[in-house]
Amino acid sequence: MLSYNSTAMVTAYGYGNQYCKVSYWTGVGSDTQVNVQCYDYLGNPVDSQFTNTYLGAEMFTPC
């Protein structure tokens, strides 16, 4: 579920010097879809492994 007070993070991993970034995230029904794009060191799109973390507003609520 998309939350307006949320954040999505991504990190490339594996061999090489590729990097990934979140291009956008959006609500799809009751789910959240995170779009990730990865690039090589020259900025060319590449297929890369990555980890993704999404934190919704409930994660930021003070105890």
Short mmCIF file of N, CA and C in Angstrom, two decimals:
data_model
loop_
_atom_site.label_atom_id
_atom_site.label_comp_id
_atom_site.label_asym_id
_atom_site.label_seq_id
_atom_site.Cartn_x
_atom_site.Cartn_y
_atom_site.Cartn_z
N MET A 1 0.84 -1.18 0.00
CA MET A 1 0.00 0.00 0.00
C MET A 1 0.89 1.24 0.00
N LEU A 2 0.64 2.16 -0.90
CA LEU A 2 1.42 3.38 -1.02
C LEU A 2 1.08 4.32 0.12
N SER A 3 2.11 4.89 0.70
CA SER A 3 1.94 5.87 1.75
C SER A 3 2.63 7.16 1.33
N TYR A 4 1.99 8.29 1.59
CA TYR A 4 2.58 9.57 1.18
C TYR A 4 3.81 9.93 2.00
N ASN A 5 3.92 9.39 3.19
CA ASN A 5 5.10 9.62 4.04
C ASN A 5 5.97 8.37 4.03
N SER A 6 6.37 7.93 2.84
CA SER A 6 7.14 6.70 2.71
C SER A 6 8.43 6.97 1.95
N THR A 7 9.30 5.97 1.94
CA THR A 7 10.54 6.08 1.18
C THR A 7 10.92 4.71 0.64
N ALA A 8 11.56 4.72 -0.51
CA ALA A 8 12.06 3.50 -1.13
C ALA A 8 13.55 3.68 -1.37
N MET A 9 14.33 2.64 -1.08
CA MET A 9 15.78 2.69 -1.24
C MET A 9 16.24 1.47 -2.01
N VAL A 10 17.32 1.60 -2.76
CA VAL A 10 17.85 0.48 -3.55
C VAL A 10 19.37 0.54 -3.53
N THR A 11 20.00 -0.63 -3.54
CA THR A 11 21.46 -0.74 -3.59
C THR A 11 21.84 -1.86 -4.54
N ALA A 12 22.69 -1.56 -5.51
CA ALA A 12 23.20 -2.60 -6.42
C ALA A 12 24.20 -3.46 -5.66
N TYR A 13 24.27 -4.74 -6.04
CA TYR A 13 25.32 -5.59 -5.47
C TYR A 13 25.76 -6.60 -6.51
N GLY A 14 26.91 -7.19 -6.25
CA GLY A 14 27.48 -8.14 -7.20
C GLY A 14 28.83 -7.62 -7.67
N TYR A 15 29.29 -8.15 -8.77
CA TYR A 15 30.59 -7.77 -9.31
C TYR A 15 30.43 -6.60 -10.26
N GLY A 16 31.46 -5.78 -10.35
CA GLY A 16 31.43 -4.63 -11.25
C GLY A 16 31.14 -3.35 -10.50
N ASN A 17 31.04 -2.28 -11.23
CA ASN A 17 30.80 -0.98 -10.60
C ASN A 17 29.49 -0.38 -11.11
N GLN A 18 28.44 -1.19 -11.16
CA GLN A 18 27.13 -0.71 -11.52
C GLN A 18 26.47 -0.04 -10.33
N TYR A 19 25.48 0.78 -10.61
CA TYR A 19 24.69 1.40 -9.55
C TYR A 19 23.23 1.38 -9.96
N CYS A 20 22.36 1.42 -8.97
CA CYS A 20 20.92 1.39 -9.21
C CYS A 20 20.27 2.55 -8.47
N LYS A 21 19.13 2.98 -8.98
CA LYS A 21 18.37 4.02 -8.30
C LYS A 21 16.88 3.77 -8.48
N VAL A 22 16.12 4.28 -7.53
CA VAL A 22 14.67 4.20 -7.61
C VAL A 22 14.21 5.26 -8.58
N SER A 23 13.50 4.85 -9.61
CA SER A 23 12.99 5.82 -10.56
C SER A 23 11.65 6.40 -10.07
N TYR A 24 10.80 5.55 -9.49
CA TYR A 24 9.56 6.01 -8.85
C TYR A 24 8.95 4.86 -8.08
N TRP A 25 8.01 5.17 -7.22
CA TRP A 25 7.19 4.14 -6.59
C TRP A 25 5.75 4.62 -6.56
N THR A 26 4.84 3.68 -6.65
CA THR A 26 3.42 4.02 -6.76
C THR A 26 2.55 2.92 -6.16
N GLY A 27 1.34 3.27 -5.81
CA GLY A 27 0.40 2.29 -5.31
C GLY A 27 -0.26 1.54 -6.45
N VAL A 28 -0.38 0.23 -6.30
CA VAL A 28 -1.06 -0.63 -7.27
C VAL A 28 -2.03 -1.49 -6.47
N GLY A 29 -3.29 -1.08 -6.45
CA GLY A 29 -4.25 -1.78 -5.59
C GLY A 29 -3.85 -1.61 -4.14
N SER A 30 -3.71 -2.72 -3.42
CA SER A 30 -3.29 -2.64 -2.02
C SER A 30 -1.78 -2.86 -1.88
N ASP A 31 -1.05 -2.91 -3.00
CA ASP A 31 0.40 -3.11 -2.99
C ASP A 31 1.14 -1.83 -3.37
N THR A 32 2.44 -1.86 -3.25
CA THR A 32 3.30 -0.77 -3.70
C THR A 32 4.26 -1.31 -4.74
N GLN A 33 4.36 -0.64 -5.86
CA GLN A 33 5.29 -1.04 -6.93
C GLN A 33 6.45 -0.06 -6.94
N VAL A 34 7.69 -0.58 -6.85
CA VAL A 34 8.90 0.23 -6.87
C VAL A 34 9.62 -0.04 -8.18
N ASN A 35 9.84 1.00 -8.99
CA ASN A 35 10.54 0.86 -10.26
C ASN A 35 12.01 1.21 -10.05
N VAL A 36 12.89 0.26 -10.40
CA VAL A 36 14.34 0.42 -10.20
C VAL A 36 15.05 0.37 -11.54
N GLN A 37 16.02 1.26 -11.73
CA GLN A 37 16.84 1.28 -12.94
C GLN A 37 18.30 1.18 -12.52
N CYS A 38 19.07 0.33 -13.25
CA CYS A 38 20.49 0.13 -12.94
C CYS A 38 21.34 0.55 -14.14
N TYR A 39 22.55 1.03 -13.85
CA TYR A 39 23.44 1.57 -14.88
C TYR A 39 24.88 1.13 -14.63
N ASP A 40 25.68 1.13 -15.70
CA ASP A 40 27.11 0.91 -15.53
C ASP A 40 27.78 2.25 -15.23
N TYR A 41 29.10 2.26 -15.07
CA TYR A 41 29.80 3.47 -14.69
C TYR A 41 29.74 4.57 -15.75
N LEU A 42 29.38 4.21 -16.99
CA LEU A 42 29.23 5.20 -18.05
C LEU A 42 27.79 5.72 -18.17
N GLY A 43 26.88 5.15 -17.39
CA GLY A 43 25.49 5.57 -17.42
C GLY A 43 24.61 4.78 -18.37
N ASN A 44 25.14 3.68 -18.92
CA ASN A 44 24.35 2.82 -19.81
C ASN A 44 23.50 1.87 -18.98
N PRO A 45 22.24 1.64 -19.37
CA PRO A 45 21.38 0.71 -18.63
C PRO A 45 21.99 -0.70 -18.63
N VAL A 46 21.94 -1.37 -17.47
CA VAL A 46 22.44 -2.73 -17.34
C VAL A 46 21.46 -3.56 -16.52
N ASP A 47 21.58 -4.88 -16.66
CA ASP A 47 20.83 -5.82 -15.84
C ASP A 47 21.68 -6.10 -14.61
N SER A 48 21.20 -5.80 -13.43
CA SER A 48 22.00 -5.95 -12.22
C SER A 48 21.14 -6.50 -11.08
N GLN A 49 21.79 -7.19 -10.18
CA GLN A 49 21.12 -7.60 -8.94
C GLN A 49 21.06 -6.39 -8.02
N PHE A 50 20.03 -6.35 -7.17
CA PHE A 50 19.92 -5.24 -6.24
C PHE A 50 19.09 -5.66 -5.04
N THR A 51 19.24 -4.91 -3.97
CA THR A 51 18.35 -5.05 -2.82
C THR A 51 17.46 -3.82 -2.79
N ASN A 52 16.25 -3.99 -2.25
CA ASN A 52 15.29 -2.91 -2.21
C ASN A 52 14.64 -2.88 -0.84
N THR A 53 14.50 -1.68 -0.29
CA THR A 53 13.82 -1.51 0.99
C THR A 53 12.74 -0.46 0.82
N TYR A 54 11.55 -0.75 1.33
CA TYR A 54 10.45 0.21 1.30
C TYR A 54 9.95 0.40 2.72
N LEU A 55 9.89 1.66 3.16
CA LEU A 55 9.39 1.97 4.50
C LEU A 55 8.15 2.84 4.37
N GLY A 56 7.05 2.35 4.88
CA GLY A 56 5.79 3.10 4.85
C GLY A 56 5.69 4.03 6.06
N ALA A 57 4.68 4.86 6.07
CA ALA A 57 4.50 5.87 7.12
C ALA A 57 4.43 5.24 8.51
N GLU A 58 3.88 4.04 8.61
CA GLU A 58 3.78 3.39 9.93
C GLU A 58 5.14 3.14 10.56
N MET A 59 6.20 3.08 9.73
CA MET A 59 7.56 2.87 10.25
C MET A 59 8.11 4.15 10.88
N PHE A 60 7.52 5.31 10.59
CA PHE A 60 8.02 6.59 11.06
C PHE A 60 7.22 7.15 12.23
N THR A 61 6.21 6.41 12.69
CA THR A 61 5.36 6.88 13.77
C THR A 61 6.10 6.78 15.09
N PRO A 62 6.18 7.87 15.87
CA PRO A 62 6.88 7.81 17.17
C PRO A 62 6.19 6.83 18.11
N CYS A 63 6.99 6.19 18.96
CA CYS A 63 6.46 5.24 19.94
C CYS A 63 5.94 5.96 21.15
#
